[in-house]
Short mmCIF file of C-alpha atoms in Angstrom, two decimals:
data_model
loop_
_atom_site.label_atom_id
_atom_site.label_comp_id
_atom_site.label_asym_id
_atom_site.label_seq_id
_atom_site.Cartn_x
_atom_site.Cartn_y
_atom_site.Cartn_z
CA UNK A 417 -51.99 -13.51 3.60
CA UNK A 418 -49.34 -11.25 5.17
CA UNK A 419 -45.89 -12.63 6.03
CA UNK A 420 -43.10 -11.16 8.14
CA UNK A 421 -39.60 -12.38 7.28
CA UNK A 422 -36.28 -12.00 9.06
CA UNK A 423 -33.53 -11.82 6.44
CA UNK A 424 -29.72 -11.61 6.35
CA UNK A 425 -27.64 -10.32 3.50
CA UNK A 426 -24.08 -9.60 2.51
CA UNK A 427 -24.31 -6.06 1.13
CA UNK A 428 -20.96 -6.22 -0.70
CA UNK A 429 -22.29 -6.92 -4.18
CA UNK A 430 -25.50 -4.89 -3.94
CA UNK A 431 -26.28 -1.34 -5.00
CA UNK A 432 -28.28 -1.05 -1.77
CA UNK A 433 -31.62 -2.31 -0.54
CA UNK A 434 -34.05 -0.24 -2.60
CA UNK A 435 -35.07 -1.36 -6.07
CA UNK A 436 -33.74 0.78 -8.93
CA UNK A 437 -34.08 0.75 -12.69
CA UNK A 438 -30.46 -0.34 -13.00
CA UNK A 439 -28.27 -2.23 -10.57
CA UNK A 440 -28.56 -5.27 -8.33
CA UNK A 441 -30.66 -4.59 -5.22
CA UNK A 442 -31.86 -6.67 -2.30
CA UNK A 443 -35.47 -5.61 -2.85
CA UNK A 444 -35.21 -6.44 -6.55
CA UNK A 445 -33.80 -9.93 -5.98
CA UNK A 446 -36.37 -10.83 -3.30
CA UNK A 447 -39.35 -9.47 -5.25
CA UNK A 448 -38.29 -11.51 -8.29
CA UNK A 449 -38.34 -14.72 -6.22
CA UNK A 450 -41.57 -13.97 -4.31
CA UNK A 451 -43.39 -12.98 -7.52
CA UNK A 452 -42.39 -16.33 -9.01
CA UNK A 453 -43.76 -18.15 -5.95
CA UNK A 454 -46.94 -16.03 -6.08
CA UNK A 455 -47.85 -17.48 -9.50
CA UNK A 456 -46.26 -14.46 -11.20
CA UNK A 457 -48.60 -11.96 -9.53
CA UNK A 458 -46.27 -9.11 -8.60
CA UNK A 459 -45.18 -9.02 -4.95
CA UNK A 460 -43.93 -5.78 -3.38
CA UNK A 461 -41.92 -6.11 -0.16
CA UNK A 462 -41.77 -3.53 2.63
CA UNK A 463 -38.65 -3.40 4.80
CA UNK A 464 -38.10 -1.85 8.24
CA UNK A 465 -36.02 0.67 6.29
CA UNK A 466 -33.44 0.83 3.50
CA UNK A 467 -29.79 -0.01 3.80
CA UNK A 468 -27.24 1.67 1.53
CA UNK A 469 -24.89 0.04 -0.95
CA UNK A 470 -22.38 -2.34 0.74
CA UNK A 471 -24.19 -2.21 4.11
CA UNK A 472 -24.92 -5.67 5.57
CA UNK A 473 -27.94 -6.96 7.48
CA UNK A 474 -28.03 -9.68 10.13
CA UNK A 475 -31.75 -9.44 10.93
CA UNK A 476 -33.49 -7.06 8.55
CA UNK A 477 -37.30 -7.42 8.66
CA UNK A 478 -39.65 -7.25 5.68
CA UNK A 479 -43.35 -7.89 5.18
CA UNK A 480 -45.21 -8.91 2.03
CA UNK A 481 -48.56 -10.34 0.93
CA UNK A 482 -49.01 -13.55 -1.01
CA UNK A 483 -52.27 -14.74 -2.58
CA UNK A 484 -52.04 -18.16 -0.95
CA UNK A 485 -51.37 -19.41 2.57
CA UNK A 486 -48.12 -21.37 2.69
CA UNK A 487 -46.57 -23.28 5.54
CA UNK A 488 -43.86 -20.92 6.79
CA UNK A 489 -41.26 -23.71 6.77
CA UNK A 490 -42.05 -24.72 3.20
CA UNK A 491 -42.08 -21.11 2.06
CA UNK A 492 -38.69 -20.51 3.71
CA UNK A 493 -37.22 -23.51 1.88
CA UNK A 494 -38.64 -22.46 -1.50
CA UNK A 495 -37.50 -18.85 -1.17
CA UNK A 496 -33.98 -19.78 -0.05
CA UNK A 497 -33.57 -22.31 -2.86
CA UNK A 498 -34.36 -19.57 -5.40
CA UNK A 499 -32.49 -16.63 -3.85
CA UNK A 500 -28.85 -15.80 -4.69
CA UNK A 501 -26.21 -16.97 -2.19
CA UNK A 502 -25.80 -13.56 -0.55
CA UNK A 503 -29.41 -13.22 0.70
CA UNK A 504 -31.02 -15.62 3.18
CA UNK A 505 -34.46 -15.84 4.80
CA UNK A 506 -33.84 -16.85 8.42
CA UNK A 507 -37.44 -16.96 9.56
CA UNK A 508 -40.95 -16.40 8.20
CA UNK A 509 -44.08 -15.81 10.29
CA UNK A 510 -47.69 -15.07 9.42
CA UNK A 511 -48.81 -11.68 10.75
CA UNK A 512 -52.06 -9.73 10.78
CA UNK A 513 -52.99 -7.69 7.70
CA UNK A 514 -52.53 -4.49 9.71
CA UNK A 515 -48.85 -5.20 10.51
CA UNK A 516 -46.33 -2.98 8.72
CA UNK A 517 -42.59 -3.71 8.81
CA UNK A 518 -41.70 -0.01 8.67
CA UNK A 519 -44.45 1.84 10.52
CA UNK A 520 -44.56 -0.62 13.44
CA UNK A 521 -40.83 -0.51 14.26
CA UNK A 522 -40.20 0.04 17.99
CA UNK A 523 -36.42 0.06 17.81
CA UNK A 524 -33.51 -0.85 15.57
CA UNK A 525 -29.97 -1.87 16.37
CA UNK A 526 -27.03 -1.03 14.12
CA UNK A 527 -23.46 -2.09 14.72
CA UNK A 528 -20.30 -0.73 13.10
CA UNK A 529 -17.08 -2.76 13.14
CA UNK A 530 -13.60 -1.20 12.99
CA UNK A 531 -10.27 -3.04 12.76
CA UNK A 532 -7.68 -1.14 14.82
CA UNK A 533 -5.04 -3.81 14.15
CA UNK A 534 -3.24 -4.77 10.96
CA UNK A 535 -4.96 -4.66 7.57
CA UNK A 536 -6.93 -7.83 6.87
CA UNK A 537 -7.60 -8.48 3.17
CA UNK A 538 -10.16 -11.18 4.09
CA UNK A 539 -12.29 -8.76 6.12
CA UNK A 540 -12.13 -5.54 4.08
CA UNK A 541 -15.76 -5.84 2.98
CA UNK A 542 -16.96 -6.66 6.50
CA UNK A 543 -14.89 -4.59 8.95
CA UNK A 544 -13.73 -1.03 8.30
CA UNK A 545 -9.94 -1.24 8.00
CA UNK A 546 -8.81 1.72 10.06
CA UNK A 547 -5.57 -0.06 11.04
CA UNK A 548 -4.39 2.42 13.67
CA UNK A 549 -5.05 2.95 17.36
CA UNK A 550 -8.04 4.93 18.66
CA UNK A 551 -8.78 6.24 22.14
CA UNK A 552 -11.66 3.87 22.87
CA UNK A 553 -12.27 5.37 26.32
CA UNK A 554 -12.91 8.81 24.79
CA UNK A 555 -15.24 7.22 22.20
CA UNK A 556 -17.18 5.52 25.02
CA UNK A 557 -17.58 8.88 26.75
CA UNK A 558 -18.81 10.47 23.51
CA UNK A 559 -21.38 7.70 23.03
CA UNK A 560 -23.06 8.74 26.29
CA UNK A 561 -23.65 12.25 24.85
CA UNK A 562 -25.36 10.71 21.81
CA UNK A 563 -27.84 8.76 23.94
CA UNK A 564 -31.28 10.30 24.48
CA UNK A 565 -33.74 12.25 22.35
CA UNK A 566 -32.04 14.89 20.20
CA UNK A 567 -32.35 16.72 16.92
CA UNK A 568 -29.82 14.74 14.85
CA UNK A 569 -29.77 17.11 11.85
CA UNK A 570 -25.98 17.54 12.22
CA UNK A 571 -25.59 13.81 11.56
CA UNK A 572 -28.10 13.43 8.73
CA UNK A 573 -27.76 13.47 4.95
CA UNK A 574 -28.37 17.07 3.85
CA UNK A 575 -31.28 16.18 1.57
CA UNK A 576 -33.48 14.88 4.37
CA UNK A 577 -36.59 17.01 4.86
CA UNK A 578 -38.60 15.30 7.58
CA UNK A 579 -38.24 15.73 11.35
CA UNK A 580 -34.70 15.27 12.64
CA UNK A 581 -35.68 14.22 16.14
CA UNK A 582 -34.70 10.69 17.05
CA UNK A 583 -34.06 8.76 20.27
CA UNK A 584 -30.92 6.72 20.85
CA UNK A 585 -31.82 4.29 23.63
CA UNK A 586 -28.31 2.91 24.03
CA UNK A 587 -24.95 3.61 22.37
CA UNK A 588 -22.05 1.44 23.47
CA UNK A 589 -18.77 -0.25 22.63
CA UNK A 590 -18.78 -4.05 22.42
CA UNK A 591 -15.36 -5.61 22.91
CA UNK A 592 -14.30 -8.89 21.31
CA UNK A 593 -12.29 -10.75 23.95
CA UNK A 594 -10.87 -13.10 21.31
CA UNK A 595 -9.66 -10.23 19.12
CA UNK A 596 -8.97 -6.98 20.97
CA UNK A 597 -8.19 -5.20 17.69
CA UNK A 598 -11.84 -5.32 16.64
CA UNK A 599 -13.90 -2.40 17.95
CA UNK A 600 -17.67 -2.76 17.56
CA UNK A 601 -19.93 0.22 18.24
CA UNK A 602 -23.62 -0.49 18.76
CA UNK A 603 -26.55 1.92 18.50
CA UNK A 604 -30.04 0.97 19.66
CA UNK A 605 -32.56 3.63 18.67
CA UNK A 606 -36.19 4.29 17.76
CA UNK A 607 -35.15 5.30 14.27
CA UNK A 608 -32.19 6.58 12.29
CA UNK A 609 -31.85 9.27 9.62
CA UNK A 610 -30.10 8.53 6.36
CA UNK A 611 -26.29 8.24 6.89
CA UNK A 612 -26.85 9.02 10.60
CA UNK A 613 -24.89 6.01 11.92
CA UNK A 614 -22.05 6.50 9.44
CA UNK A 615 -21.88 10.23 10.23
CA UNK A 616 -21.81 9.53 13.98
CA UNK A 617 -19.04 6.95 13.39
CA UNK A 618 -17.02 9.42 11.29
CA UNK A 619 -17.28 11.91 14.16
CA UNK A 620 -16.48 9.29 16.82
CA UNK A 621 -13.33 8.30 14.91
CA UNK A 622 -12.16 11.93 15.01
CA UNK A 623 -12.81 11.88 18.77
CA UNK A 624 -10.81 8.65 19.09
CA UNK A 625 -8.00 10.31 17.13
CA UNK A 626 -7.93 13.21 19.60
CA UNK A 627 -9.00 15.73 16.93
CA UNK A 628 -12.16 16.45 18.93
CA UNK A 629 -13.20 15.96 22.55
CA UNK A 630 -16.09 13.72 23.59
CA UNK A 631 -18.09 16.69 24.91
CA UNK A 632 -17.93 18.34 21.46
CA UNK A 633 -20.87 16.05 20.65
CA UNK A 634 -23.12 18.43 22.65
CA UNK A 635 -22.14 21.44 20.50
CA UNK A 636 -22.40 19.44 17.28
CA UNK A 637 -25.96 18.33 18.14
CA UNK A 638 -26.96 21.88 19.19
CA UNK A 639 -25.62 23.41 15.97
CA UNK A 640 -28.07 21.40 13.80
CA UNK A 641 -25.41 21.87 11.12
CA UNK A 642 -24.07 18.90 9.12
CA UNK A 643 -20.77 20.67 8.48
CA UNK A 644 -20.00 20.68 12.23
CA UNK A 645 -19.88 16.86 12.45
CA UNK A 646 -17.23 14.52 11.03
CA UNK A 647 -17.13 12.75 7.65
CA UNK A 648 -19.38 9.86 6.63
CA UNK A 649 -17.68 6.56 7.53
CA UNK A 650 -17.38 3.87 4.84
CA UNK A 651 -20.40 1.56 4.45
CA UNK A 652 -18.41 -1.71 4.71
CA UNK A 653 -18.34 -1.89 8.52
CA UNK A 654 -22.06 -1.22 9.00
CA UNK A 655 -24.65 -3.88 9.87
CA UNK A 656 -28.38 -3.59 10.53
CA UNK A 657 -28.27 -6.02 13.45
CA UNK A 658 -31.91 -6.28 14.52
CA UNK A 659 -35.34 -4.68 14.33
CA UNK A 660 -37.75 -4.80 17.27
CA UNK A 661 -41.56 -4.51 17.11
CA UNK B 87 18.67 -9.01 -3.38
CA UNK B 88 16.31 -11.85 -2.35
CA UNK B 89 13.21 -11.10 -0.29
CA UNK B 90 10.86 -13.43 1.58
CA UNK B 91 7.32 -12.12 2.06
CA UNK B 92 4.43 -13.36 4.20
CA UNK B 93 1.20 -12.57 2.38
CA UNK B 94 -2.55 -12.90 3.02
CA UNK B 95 -5.25 -13.00 0.42
CA UNK B 96 -8.97 -13.42 -0.01
CA UNK B 97 -9.19 -16.06 -2.73
CA UNK B 98 -12.85 -15.31 -3.58
CA UNK B 99 -12.25 -13.20 -6.65
CA UNK B 100 -9.15 -14.99 -7.97
CA UNK B 101 -8.77 -17.75 -10.53
CA UNK B 102 -6.16 -19.26 -8.22
CA UNK B 103 -2.58 -18.44 -7.30
CA UNK B 104 -0.74 -19.39 -10.49
CA UNK B 105 -0.43 -16.88 -13.35
CA UNK B 106 -2.43 -17.75 -16.47
CA UNK B 107 -2.88 -16.17 -19.88
CA UNK B 108 -6.43 -15.20 -18.93
CA UNK B 109 -7.97 -14.60 -15.53
CA UNK B 110 -7.09 -12.72 -12.35
CA UNK B 111 -4.41 -14.50 -10.32
CA UNK B 112 -2.53 -13.76 -7.12
CA UNK B 113 0.83 -14.33 -8.81
CA UNK B 114 -0.18 -12.07 -11.69
CA UNK B 115 -1.27 -9.18 -9.46
CA UNK B 116 1.85 -9.36 -7.27
CA UNK B 117 4.31 -9.65 -10.19
CA UNK B 118 2.72 -6.60 -11.83
CA UNK B 119 3.34 -4.52 -8.68
CA UNK B 120 6.86 -5.84 -7.99
CA UNK B 121 7.91 -5.35 -11.61
CA UNK B 122 6.78 -1.73 -11.36
CA UNK B 123 8.84 -1.26 -8.18
CA UNK B 124 11.82 -3.01 -9.84
CA UNK B 125 12.06 -0.22 -12.48
CA UNK B 126 10.00 -2.36 -14.88
CA UNK B 127 12.54 -5.23 -14.93
CA UNK B 128 10.32 -8.30 -14.77
CA UNK B 129 10.03 -9.92 -11.34
CA UNK B 130 8.99 -13.58 -11.01
CA UNK B 131 7.72 -14.68 -7.58
CA UNK B 132 8.05 -18.18 -6.14
CA UNK B 133 5.44 -19.33 -3.61
CA UNK B 134 5.57 -22.18 -1.08
CA UNK B 135 3.01 -23.77 -3.40
CA UNK B 136 -0.09 -22.90 -5.40
CA UNK B 137 -3.55 -22.40 -4.01
CA UNK B 138 -6.59 -23.14 -6.17
CA UNK B 139 -9.36 -20.74 -7.20
CA UNK B 140 -11.34 -19.38 -4.21
CA UNK B 141 -8.87 -20.78 -1.64
CA UNK B 142 -7.68 -18.22 0.92
CA UNK B 143 -4.27 -17.67 2.51
CA UNK B 144 -3.50 -16.28 5.95
CA UNK B 145 0.30 -16.66 5.77
CA UNK B 146 1.39 -17.77 2.31
CA UNK B 147 5.13 -17.32 1.75
CA UNK B 148 6.79 -16.13 -1.46
CA UNK B 149 10.34 -15.18 -2.45
CA UNK B 150 11.50 -12.89 -5.22
CA UNK B 151 14.62 -10.99 -6.30
CA UNK B 152 14.80 -7.23 -6.80
CA UNK B 153 17.69 -5.36 -8.41
CA UNK B 154 17.98 -2.91 -5.50
CA UNK B 155 18.12 -3.26 -1.73
CA UNK B 156 15.07 -1.66 -0.13
CA UNK B 157 14.26 -1.15 3.52
CA UNK B 158 11.77 -3.95 4.23
CA UNK B 159 9.35 -1.52 5.91
CA UNK B 160 9.42 0.91 2.98
CA UNK B 161 9.05 -1.93 0.48
CA UNK B 162 6.04 -3.30 2.43
CA UNK B 163 4.35 0.12 2.35
CA UNK B 164 4.98 0.62 -1.39
CA UNK B 165 3.78 -2.85 -2.34
CA UNK B 166 0.62 -2.64 -0.22
CA UNK B 167 -0.25 0.80 -1.59
CA UNK B 168 -0.14 -0.61 -5.14
CA UNK B 169 -1.79 -4.01 -4.56
CA UNK B 170 -5.55 -4.59 -4.88
CA UNK B 171 -7.54 -4.66 -1.61
CA UNK B 172 -7.75 -8.47 -1.47
CA UNK B 173 -3.97 -9.12 -1.25
CA UNK B 174 -1.76 -7.88 1.59
CA UNK B 175 1.95 -8.18 2.38
CA UNK B 176 2.14 -8.78 6.14
CA UNK B 177 5.90 -8.98 6.42
CA UNK B 178 9.01 -8.78 4.25
CA UNK B 179 12.48 -10.03 5.20
CA UNK B 180 15.78 -10.17 3.35
CA UNK B 181 17.00 -13.76 2.91
CA UNK B 182 20.10 -15.38 1.43
CA UNK B 183 20.26 -15.96 -2.34
CA UNK B 184 20.08 -19.71 -1.76
CA UNK B 185 16.71 -19.58 0.02
CA UNK B 186 13.75 -20.97 -1.95
CA UNK B 187 10.14 -20.51 -0.78
CA UNK B 188 9.06 -23.86 -2.23
CA UNK B 189 12.08 -26.17 -1.94
CA UNK B 190 12.91 -25.14 1.63
CA UNK B 191 9.44 -25.72 3.12
CA UNK B 192 9.61 -27.79 6.33
CA UNK B 193 5.87 -27.92 6.97
CA UNK B 194 2.60 -26.30 5.98
CA UNK B 195 -0.65 -25.88 7.86
CA UNK B 196 -4.02 -25.84 6.14
CA UNK B 197 -7.33 -25.30 7.87
CA UNK B 198 -10.82 -26.02 6.55
CA UNK B 199 -13.87 -24.34 8.09
CA UNK B 200 -17.36 -25.86 8.06
CA UNK B 201 -20.58 -24.24 9.32
CA UNK B 202 -22.75 -26.93 10.92
CA UNK B 203 -25.35 -24.35 11.98
CA UNK B 204 -27.75 -22.25 9.94
CA UNK B 205 -26.80 -20.86 6.51
CA UNK B 206 -24.87 -17.60 6.76
CA UNK B 207 -24.97 -15.46 3.60
CA UNK B 208 -22.16 -13.27 4.97
CA UNK B 209 -19.75 -16.20 5.33
CA UNK B 210 -20.50 -18.31 2.25
CA UNK B 211 -17.16 -17.41 0.62
CA UNK B 212 -15.21 -18.05 3.83
CA UNK B 213 -16.80 -21.03 5.60
CA UNK B 214 -18.24 -24.07 3.80
CA UNK B 215 -21.99 -23.92 4.43
CA UNK B 216 -22.79 -27.53 5.28
CA UNK B 217 -25.66 -26.45 7.57
CA UNK B 218 -26.36 -29.84 9.14
CA UNK B 219 -24.97 -31.82 12.04
CA UNK B 220 -21.87 -34.02 11.74
CA UNK B 221 -20.48 -36.59 14.14
CA UNK B 222 -17.41 -34.61 15.14
CA UNK B 223 -16.14 -37.35 17.46
CA UNK B 224 -16.00 -39.83 14.56
CA UNK B 225 -14.21 -37.21 12.42
CA UNK B 226 -11.65 -36.75 15.20
CA UNK B 227 -11.03 -40.50 15.27
CA UNK B 228 -10.59 -40.56 11.48
CA UNK B 229 -8.07 -37.70 11.65
CA UNK B 230 -5.79 -39.92 13.76
CA UNK B 231 -5.68 -42.50 10.91
CA UNK B 232 -4.58 -39.76 8.49
CA UNK B 233 -1.62 -38.75 10.66
CA UNK B 234 1.78 -40.22 9.78
CA UNK B 235 3.65 -41.00 6.57
CA UNK B 236 1.42 -42.60 3.94
CA UNK B 237 0.94 -42.91 0.21
CA UNK B 238 -1.88 -40.38 -0.28
CA UNK B 239 -2.66 -41.29 -3.90
CA UNK B 240 -6.31 -42.00 -2.95
CA UNK B 241 -6.65 -38.37 -1.91
CA UNK B 242 -4.78 -36.75 -4.80
CA UNK B 243 -5.90 -35.25 -8.11
CA UNK B 244 -5.71 -38.04 -10.68
CA UNK B 245 -3.30 -36.18 -12.98
CA UNK B 246 -0.51 -36.04 -10.43
CA UNK B 247 2.53 -38.02 -11.52
CA UNK B 248 5.12 -37.49 -8.80
CA UNK B 249 5.55 -39.46 -5.56
CA UNK B 250 2.39 -39.72 -3.49
CA UNK B 251 4.14 -40.17 -0.15
CA UNK B 252 3.55 -37.34 2.30
CA UNK B 253 3.69 -36.95 6.09
CA UNK B 254 0.84 -35.47 8.11
CA UNK B 255 2.42 -34.37 11.37
CA UNK B 256 -0.86 -33.45 13.04
CA UNK B 257 -4.52 -33.56 12.00
CA UNK B 258 -7.03 -32.16 14.49
CA UNK B 259 -10.32 -30.43 15.12
CA UNK B 260 -10.18 -26.88 16.49
CA UNK B 261 -13.35 -25.84 18.30
CA UNK B 262 -14.58 -22.24 18.44
CA UNK B 263 -15.87 -21.74 21.98
CA UNK B 264 -17.72 -18.58 20.92
CA UNK B 265 -19.50 -20.34 18.05
CA UNK B 266 -19.94 -24.08 18.49
CA UNK B 267 -21.48 -24.39 15.02
CA UNK B 268 -18.13 -23.69 13.38
CA UNK B 269 -15.97 -26.77 12.90
CA UNK B 270 -12.36 -26.11 11.90
CA UNK B 271 -10.15 -29.00 10.81
CA UNK B 272 -6.39 -28.39 10.76
CA UNK B 273 -3.69 -30.35 8.92
CA UNK B 274 0.00 -29.81 9.59
CA UNK B 275 2.12 -31.69 7.08
CA UNK B 276 5.44 -31.75 5.25
CA UNK B 277 3.66 -31.28 1.96
CA UNK B 278 0.28 -31.78 0.30
CA UNK B 279 -0.74 -33.15 -3.09
CA UNK B 280 -3.13 -31.23 -5.32
CA UNK B 281 -6.70 -31.37 -3.91
CA UNK B 282 -5.41 -33.57 -1.06
CA UNK B 283 -6.89 -31.47 1.75
CA UNK B 284 -10.23 -31.02 -0.04
CA UNK B 285 -10.38 -34.75 -0.83
CA UNK B 286 -9.64 -35.65 2.79
CA UNK B 287 -12.34 -33.18 3.91
CA UNK B 288 -14.87 -34.67 1.46
CA UNK B 289 -14.12 -38.09 2.93
CA UNK B 290 -14.24 -36.86 6.53
CA UNK B 291 -17.66 -35.30 5.91
CA UNK B 292 -18.94 -38.70 4.76
CA UNK B 293 -17.52 -40.17 7.97
CA UNK B 294 -19.24 -37.46 10.00
CA UNK B 295 -22.49 -38.29 8.18
CA UNK B 296 -22.17 -41.95 9.19
CA UNK B 297 -21.80 -43.10 5.57
CA UNK B 298 -18.32 -44.43 6.37
CA UNK B 299 -16.52 -45.41 9.56
CA UNK B 300 -13.36 -43.68 10.78
CA UNK B 301 -11.28 -46.84 10.34
CA UNK B 302 -12.25 -46.92 6.62
CA UNK B 303 -9.43 -44.37 6.22
CA UNK B 304 -6.92 -47.23 6.54
CA UNK B 305 -8.47 -49.15 3.62
CA UNK B 306 -8.80 -46.00 1.51
CA UNK B 307 -5.10 -45.19 1.98
CA UNK B 308 -4.06 -48.78 1.23
CA UNK B 309 -6.13 -48.91 -1.97
CA UNK B 310 -4.09 -46.09 -3.58
CA UNK B 311 -7.27 -45.54 -5.58
CA UNK B 312 -8.86 -42.08 -5.86
CA UNK B 313 -12.32 -43.59 -6.46
CA UNK B 314 -12.28 -45.16 -2.97
CA UNK B 315 -12.17 -41.79 -1.18
CA UNK B 316 -14.95 -39.21 -0.91
CA UNK B 317 -15.68 -36.21 -3.16
CA UNK B 318 -13.57 -33.04 -3.36
CA UNK B 319 -14.88 -30.49 -0.84
CA UNK B 320 -15.62 -26.95 -2.04
CA UNK B 321 -12.67 -24.54 -2.07
CA UNK B 322 -14.40 -21.76 -0.09
CA UNK B 323 -13.66 -23.17 3.38
CA UNK B 324 -9.95 -23.80 2.75
CA UNK B 325 -7.11 -21.61 4.04
CA UNK B 326 -3.35 -21.97 3.72
CA UNK B 327 -2.72 -20.97 7.33
CA UNK B 328 1.06 -21.01 7.62
CA UNK B 329 4.30 -22.22 6.07
CA UNK B 330 7.29 -23.22 8.20
CA UNK B 331 10.95 -23.23 7.15
#
């Protein structure tokens, strides 16, 4: 029986999503629990994609097969009672055996949060503490140049070897009316290369600082050269917000 | 030269405010940094009061003496550059030598945050994950019985030996319009006994569950008996919000 689960996690204390020989991973912790529930027959989970160390997820999606059919509510309760406090199964549904959490992705949304106000020691693992002003209007203009189908090689980790073409459906700034110091940048896209969001954010921050102009994005994309874009932003402000099928 | 500092900290990874032989404490981390700045002459800091392990502070106040007069801005920058990421000096002012951060307190505000909605793995160190409904109206009625000058022995840690009389100036519920699942309870008082806020919260939760009535607060106060009140709520939802002089 194949199950699709919507999960949240606090990435702070994880060495990333993907299971490794050493280190605490989201995949490792979940597989341990599901294998226990599956009468110790090993369960492998498949996510919509990996998240890096310290990156959070609000609605990551994973699928997995269990030998038995469980009530989704009961399964959710069992799993959550066994998982560590920083991972949570929000929802479980039964899906067809042909469903695949990675191959069937239609779109994903990432958000990146930046604190432009004073340093906040209670949020340093959840919001990038930039703690200075940025030209948000210029960042908004730059986001429009990132939208569409492009070769995003300039924004990808150098060791990627697949196709670099991706489509960003929407890239926008979300303002928090209650706290104007918090800048949230959202990207909705068909797929993202490794470090792509963090590399775009690093470049957008340089645009907000006035070091680059918004229209420089066009040249950076055309160059297909990682060294032309800005630095990789810290992982702490990044959230996988949702995955659409 | 005597300095008064307003500090914030994330209590998650601390064994409380007060310095101990073993364990990571807020007082310990700050004294290490200030002693370094004070040419290695030991600096002792005095807070408005202690906070327990895992309790956060938004505006805790401390005073300390340094041998030299520093510009408050420069001192703030130096201290923050040397402190760990989970403590931050928000403001430093020079005060008279007779000022005392604990003895001169006029009032303190504590808040306690409770999530009545679904479990949130990203907030479990910052908001108590109750994850069920509570009768907030009944809690609001109970808060009115806590206001005023009373003997709070029923809500204090049993090993306290001083006077148990304290004044709660205002006790209220603060609603978050953006997230109605988050219940914040605020207490403004002239002083608080050890565990007093957490013991009041434990009792208020039982009132919100319907296990007790709001007017039971009167009998609990009159009993001067710790066993008559509810359990001690978890530290994770508690914040020292402000200290007034």
